[in-house]
Amino acid sequence: MLSRCSRTFTFSAQLRRLQSTLVIAEHNDKTLTPITGNAVSAAQQLGGDVTVLVAGTQCGSVAESVAKLKGVSRVLVAENEAFKGFIPEAITPLILAAQNQFKFSHIIAGASAFGKSLAPRVAAKLDVSPISEVIAIKSADTFVRTIYAGNAVLTLKAKDPVKILTIRSTNFPMATDGGSGAVEKAPEGDFKTDLATFVSQELTKSDRPELTSAKVIISGGRGLKSGDNFKLLYDLADKFGAAVGASRAAVDAGYVPNDLQIGQTGKIVAPELYIAVGISGAIQHLAGMKDSKTIVAINKDPEAPIFQVADYGLVADLFKAVPEMTTKL
């Protein structure tokens, strides 16, 4: 009986050693996007070696910072003009080349626009099913994700030989420094593509914190009635040093640009404090902010669904309540 247990343990240990994960780094050629640290943390929960792929045009400094993350054993660096603009049509063949050489058991990316554009392409080429918006890892083949706009939680067991995941950053801690991973060149090849060409991009500049990493977020909805009235939220946000977000209704109405949208089809956030102003609380919006540690809702409709998830609710006219709050802070 003892020998059987010993053999079972040895087999399990060997299986864990055979596991290896490739994390796709997200960056801007200069600095690492925080969601990569969350993806590395998720990879550590799977066990085995963790390799991070850094692809860009001049991303040497990014690779060095990734190598310092605890748990990273190797960093693959690919610098090529084909990766300008980080278009998925060019990066996908690179990921496939790395997979062909190293035979990873898992491939992980953040559940961002970047990760969501890569995962399905890689999965299709490998003939496996991608698993999106993972919020917890039970084991190397069992994962938890939300469905029906966050109204239900699904636990699934994947049977594919390669598991391709996108992880929700708010559900995994940030990997800390303290590692010393080896930096190597990624597989070389001709990654130019005629399927897509990077033309240009316009970046919104702001002194406010980025939504997905902000500790305090003040978000506005259709109840603000116009884009000019969002100044009420900006003034309040200045008191907190907070980021400003919006519901899809406010974005669709043209009050604010879509990079402020929070929800199922926008950004997923989990700040320490979330203040929802003039937001009714549609399911799609709740899916993007319900994991916030403390939720405060301001709405003149006492039956608004937002009050069902709020820790504190204020039934009041936002045009009176918000200026008063700003004055008293």
Coordinates of C-alpha atoms in Angstrom, one line a residue:
M1 CA 0.0 0.0 0.0
L2 CA 2.8 2.4 0.8
S3 CA 4.6 1.6 -2.4
R4 CA 1.4 2.5 -4.4
C5 CA 1.1 5.8 -2.7
S6 CA 4.8 6.5 -3.4
R7 CA 4.4 5.7 -7.1
T8 CA 1.3 8.0 -7.3
F9 CA 3.2 10.9 -5.7
T10 CA 6.2 10.4 -8.0
F11 CA 3.9 10.4 -11.1
S12 CA 2.1 13.6 -9.9
A13 CA 5.5 15.3 -9.3
Q14 CA 6.7 14.4 -12.7
L15 CA 3.5 15.7 -14.3
R16 CA 4.0 19.0 -12.6
R17 CA 7.6 19.2 -13.9
L18 CA 6.3 18.6 -17.4
Q19 CA 4.0 21.6 -17.2
S20 CA 5.2 24.9 -18.6
T21 CA 3.4 28.2 -19.3
L22 CA 4.0 30.9 -21.8
V23 CA 2.8 34.3 -20.7
I24 CA 2.3 36.9 -23.5
A25 CA 3.7 40.3 -22.2
E26 CA 1.7 43.5 -22.9
H27 CA 3.7 46.7 -23.1
N28 CA 4.4 49.8 -25.1
D29 CA 8.1 49.1 -25.9
K30 CA 9.1 51.2 -22.9
T31 CA 7.1 50.1 -19.9
L32 CA 5.3 46.9 -18.9
T33 CA 1.5 47.0 -18.6
P34 CA 0.4 45.9 -15.1
I35 CA -1.9 43.1 -16.4
T36 CA 1.3 41.2 -17.4
G37 CA 2.2 40.9 -13.7
N38 CA -1.3 39.5 -13.0
A39 CA -0.8 37.0 -15.8
V40 CA 2.5 35.9 -14.3
S41 CA 0.9 35.4 -11.0
A42 CA -1.8 33.2 -12.6
A43 CA 0.9 31.2 -14.4
Q44 CA 2.6 30.5 -11.0
Q45 CA -0.6 28.9 -9.8
L46 CA -0.4 26.3 -12.6
G47 CA 3.0 25.1 -11.5
G48 CA 6.0 24.3 -13.7
D49 CA 8.3 26.8 -15.5
V50 CA 7.0 30.2 -16.5
T51 CA 8.3 31.8 -19.7
V52 CA 7.3 35.3 -20.8
L53 CA 7.3 36.4 -24.4
V54 CA 8.1 40.0 -25.1
A55 CA 7.6 41.1 -28.7
G56 CA 8.1 44.6 -30.0
T57 CA 10.4 46.9 -31.9
Q58 CA 12.8 48.1 -29.2
C59 CA 11.7 46.3 -26.0
G60 CA 15.0 45.4 -24.3
S61 CA 14.2 47.4 -21.2
V62 CA 10.8 45.8 -20.9
A63 CA 12.4 42.3 -21.1
E64 CA 14.8 43.2 -18.3
S65 CA 11.9 44.3 -16.0
V66 CA 10.0 41.2 -16.8
A67 CA 13.0 39.0 -15.9
K68 CA 12.9 40.5 -12.4
L69 CA 9.4 39.3 -11.7
K70 CA 9.3 36.6 -9.1
G71 CA 8.5 33.2 -10.7
V72 CA 9.7 34.0 -14.2
S73 CA 12.3 31.4 -15.3
R74 CA 12.9 32.6 -18.8
V75 CA 12.1 35.7 -21.0
L76 CA 12.0 35.3 -24.8
V77 CA 12.6 38.6 -26.6
A78 CA 11.6 39.2 -30.2
E79 CA 12.5 42.6 -31.8
N80 CA 11.2 43.1 -35.3
E81 CA 9.6 46.0 -37.2
A82 CA 6.8 43.6 -38.1
F83 CA 5.6 43.9 -34.5
K84 CA 5.1 47.7 -34.7
G85 CA 1.7 48.5 -33.4
F86 CA 1.5 45.0 -31.8
I87 CA -1.0 43.8 -34.5
P88 CA -2.1 40.3 -33.6
E89 CA -1.7 39.1 -37.2
A90 CA 2.1 39.5 -36.8
I91 CA 2.5 38.3 -33.2
T92 CA 0.4 35.2 -33.6
P93 CA 3.0 33.4 -35.9
L94 CA 5.7 34.3 -33.3
I95 CA 3.7 32.6 -30.5
L96 CA 3.1 29.6 -32.7
A97 CA 6.9 29.4 -33.4
A98 CA 7.6 29.5 -29.7
Q99 CA 5.0 26.9 -29.0
N100 CA 6.5 24.6 -31.7
Q101 CA 9.9 24.9 -30.2
F102 CA 9.2 24.7 -26.5
K103 CA 5.9 22.7 -26.3
F104 CA 4.2 24.7 -23.6
S105 CA 1.2 23.1 -21.8
H106 CA -0.4 26.5 -21.2
I107 CA -0.5 29.9 -22.9
I108 CA -1.8 32.9 -20.9
A109 CA -2.6 36.5 -21.8
G110 CA -4.5 39.2 -20.0
A111 CA -8.2 39.7 -20.7
S112 CA -7.5 43.0 -22.4
A113 CA -8.1 44.1 -25.9
F114 CA -4.6 42.9 -26.7
G115 CA -5.0 39.5 -25.1
K116 CA -8.5 38.9 -26.5
S117 CA -7.3 39.6 -30.0
L118 CA -4.4 37.1 -29.7
A119 CA -5.9 34.1 -27.8
P120 CA -8.6 33.1 -30.4
R121 CA -6.1 33.3 -33.3
V122 CA -3.6 31.2 -31.5
A123 CA -6.2 28.7 -30.4
A124 CA -7.6 28.4 -33.9
K125 CA -4.2 27.6 -35.3
L126 CA -3.6 25.0 -32.6
D127 CA -7.1 23.6 -33.0
V128 CA -8.0 24.0 -29.3
S129 CA -10.7 26.0 -27.5
P130 CA -9.6 29.3 -25.8
I131 CA -10.9 29.9 -22.3
S132 CA -11.6 33.5 -21.7
E133 CA -12.1 35.7 -18.6
V134 CA -10.7 33.2 -16.1
I135 CA -11.2 34.4 -12.6
A136 CA -9.7 31.4 -10.7
I137 CA -7.5 28.4 -11.3
K138 CA -8.5 25.2 -9.5
S139 CA -5.8 23.0 -11.1
A140 CA -3.8 22.7 -14.3
D141 CA -6.9 21.7 -16.3
T142 CA -9.7 23.2 -14.2
F143 CA -10.7 26.8 -14.4
V144 CA -13.4 29.2 -13.2
R145 CA -14.9 31.9 -15.4
T146 CA -18.0 34.1 -15.4
I147 CA -20.9 33.7 -17.9
Y148 CA -24.1 35.5 -18.6
A149 CA -22.6 38.9 -17.9
G150 CA -21.3 37.8 -14.5
N151 CA -24.6 36.4 -13.3
A152 CA -23.3 32.9 -13.2
V153 CA -19.9 31.3 -12.5
L154 CA -18.8 28.3 -14.5
T155 CA -16.1 25.8 -13.5
L156 CA -14.8 23.8 -16.5
K157 CA -12.3 21.1 -17.1
A158 CA -10.3 21.5 -20.3
K159 CA -9.2 18.4 -22.2
D160 CA -7.2 20.1 -24.9
P161 CA -3.5 19.3 -24.9
V162 CA -2.7 23.0 -24.8
K163 CA -4.7 25.3 -22.6
I164 CA -5.1 28.9 -23.8
L165 CA -6.4 31.3 -21.2
T166 CA -7.1 35.0 -20.9
I167 CA -7.2 36.0 -17.2
R168 CA -9.1 38.8 -15.5
S169 CA -6.5 41.0 -13.8
T170 CA -8.7 42.0 -10.9
N171 CA -8.8 38.4 -9.7
F172 CA -5.1 37.7 -9.5
P173 CA -2.4 39.5 -7.5
M174 CA 0.4 41.4 -9.1
A175 CA 3.7 39.4 -9.3
T176 CA 6.4 41.1 -7.3
D177 CA 10.0 41.7 -8.1
G178 CA 12.8 39.4 -6.8
G179 CA 13.3 37.1 -9.7
S180 CA 16.2 36.5 -12.0
G181 CA 14.9 35.0 -15.2
A182 CA 17.2 34.3 -18.1
V183 CA 16.7 36.5 -21.1
E184 CA 17.0 34.7 -24.5
K185 CA 16.1 35.4 -28.1
A186 CA 12.7 34.2 -29.3
P187 CA 12.5 32.0 -32.4
E188 CA 13.4 34.0 -35.5
G189 CA 11.4 34.2 -38.7
D190 CA 9.7 36.4 -41.2
F191 CA 6.7 37.7 -39.3
K192 CA 5.6 40.3 -41.8
T193 CA 2.0 40.0 -42.8
D194 CA -0.2 41.4 -45.6
L195 CA -3.4 40.8 -43.5
A196 CA -3.0 44.0 -41.6
T197 CA -0.8 47.1 -41.5
F198 CA -0.2 49.4 -38.6
V199 CA -0.9 53.0 -39.7
S200 CA -1.0 55.2 -36.6
Q201 CA -2.5 55.5 -33.1
E202 CA -3.7 58.4 -31.0
L203 CA -3.1 58.1 -27.3
T204 CA -5.3 60.0 -24.8
K205 CA -3.0 61.8 -22.3
S206 CA -4.3 62.3 -18.8
D207 CA -2.8 63.2 -15.4
R208 CA -5.4 60.9 -13.8
P209 CA -4.7 57.2 -12.8
E210 CA -5.4 54.6 -15.4
L211 CA -8.8 53.0 -14.9
T212 CA -7.7 49.4 -14.4
S213 CA -5.1 50.3 -11.8
A214 CA -6.8 53.2 -10.0
K215 CA -7.6 52.7 -6.3
V216 CA -10.6 55.1 -6.4
I217 CA -13.0 55.4 -9.4
I218 CA -15.8 57.9 -9.8
S219 CA -18.1 56.8 -12.6
G220 CA -21.0 58.5 -14.3
G221 CA -24.0 57.4 -16.3
R222 CA -26.9 58.6 -18.4
G223 CA -28.2 60.5 -15.3
L224 CA -25.6 63.2 -15.9
K225 CA -27.5 64.2 -19.0
S226 CA -24.5 65.7 -21.0
G227 CA -20.8 65.5 -21.4
D228 CA -20.4 69.0 -19.9
N229 CA -21.9 67.8 -16.6
F230 CA -19.1 65.2 -16.3
K231 CA -17.1 68.2 -14.9
L232 CA -18.9 67.5 -11.6
L233 CA -17.2 64.1 -11.5
Y234 CA -13.8 65.5 -12.5
D235 CA -13.9 68.1 -9.7
L236 CA -14.8 65.4 -7.2
A237 CA -12.1 63.1 -8.6
D238 CA -9.5 65.8 -8.0
K239 CA -10.3 65.6 -4.3
F240 CA -9.6 61.8 -4.2
G241 CA -6.9 61.6 -6.8
A242 CA -9.3 59.3 -8.6
A243 CA -9.9 58.1 -12.1
V244 CA -13.1 58.8 -13.9
G245 CA -15.2 56.2 -15.7
A246 CA -18.5 55.9 -17.4
S247 CA -21.3 53.5 -18.2
R248 CA -22.0 52.3 -21.7
A249 CA -25.1 54.4 -21.8
A250 CA -23.0 57.5 -21.2
V251 CA -20.5 56.5 -23.8
D252 CA -23.1 55.6 -26.4
A253 CA -24.8 59.0 -25.8
G254 CA -21.5 60.7 -26.7
Y255 CA -20.9 62.2 -23.2
V256 CA -17.3 60.8 -22.9
P257 CA -14.9 58.8 -25.1
N258 CA -15.2 55.0 -25.1
D259 CA -11.8 54.5 -23.3
L260 CA -13.7 55.5 -20.1
Q261 CA -16.3 52.7 -20.4
I262 CA -16.6 50.2 -17.6
G263 CA -18.5 47.0 -17.9
Q264 CA -18.8 43.7 -19.7
T265 CA -17.9 45.4 -23.1
G266 CA -15.6 47.9 -21.5
K267 CA -12.9 47.7 -18.8
I268 CA -13.1 45.4 -15.7
V269 CA -12.1 47.3 -12.6
A270 CA -11.9 46.4 -8.9
P271 CA -10.8 49.6 -7.0
E272 CA -10.9 50.1 -3.2
L273 CA -13.6 52.6 -3.7
Y274 CA -16.1 52.9 -6.6
I275 CA -18.6 55.8 -6.7
A276 CA -21.4 55.3 -9.2
V277 CA -23.2 58.6 -10.0
G278 CA -26.4 58.6 -12.1
I279 CA -25.9 54.9 -13.0
S280 CA -29.0 52.7 -12.9
G281 CA -26.9 49.5 -12.7
A282 CA -27.5 47.4 -15.8
I283 CA -26.2 43.9 -15.7
Q284 CA -23.5 44.7 -18.2
H285 CA -22.1 47.5 -16.1
L286 CA -22.2 45.5 -12.8
A287 CA -20.1 42.8 -14.5
G288 CA -17.3 45.3 -14.8
M289 CA -17.2 46.8 -11.3
K290 CA -19.0 44.4 -8.8
D291 CA -15.7 43.2 -7.4
S292 CA -14.9 46.7 -6.1
K293 CA -14.1 46.6 -2.3
T294 CA -16.5 49.4 -1.4
I295 CA -19.3 50.6 -3.7
V296 CA -21.2 53.9 -3.2
A297 CA -24.2 54.7 -5.4
I298 CA -25.9 58.1 -5.9
N299 CA -29.2 58.0 -7.8
K300 CA -32.5 59.7 -7.4
D301 CA -34.4 56.5 -8.2
P302 CA -34.7 54.4 -5.0
E303 CA -35.5 51.3 -7.2
A304 CA -32.3 51.5 -9.3
P305 CA -30.6 48.1 -9.5
I306 CA -27.2 49.7 -8.5
F307 CA -28.4 49.9 -4.9
Q308 CA -28.6 46.1 -4.7
V309 CA -24.8 45.8 -5.0
A310 CA -23.9 49.0 -3.3
D311 CA -22.4 49.1 0.2
Y312 CA -23.7 52.7 0.7
G313 CA -26.5 54.3 -1.2
L314 CA -27.6 57.9 -1.4
V315 CA -31.1 58.6 -2.9
A316 CA -30.6 62.2 -4.1
D317 CA -30.3 64.5 -7.0
L318 CA -26.7 64.1 -8.2
F319 CA -26.6 67.8 -9.3
K320 CA -27.0 68.8 -5.7
A321 CA -25.3 65.9 -3.9
V322 CA -22.0 65.8 -5.9
P323 CA -21.1 69.5 -5.6
E324 CA -21.9 69.3 -1.9
M325 CA -19.6 66.3 -1.5
T326 CA -16.9 68.1 -3.4
T327 CA -17.2 71.2 -1.2
K328 CA -17.0 69.2 2.0
L329 CA -14.0 67.1 1.1

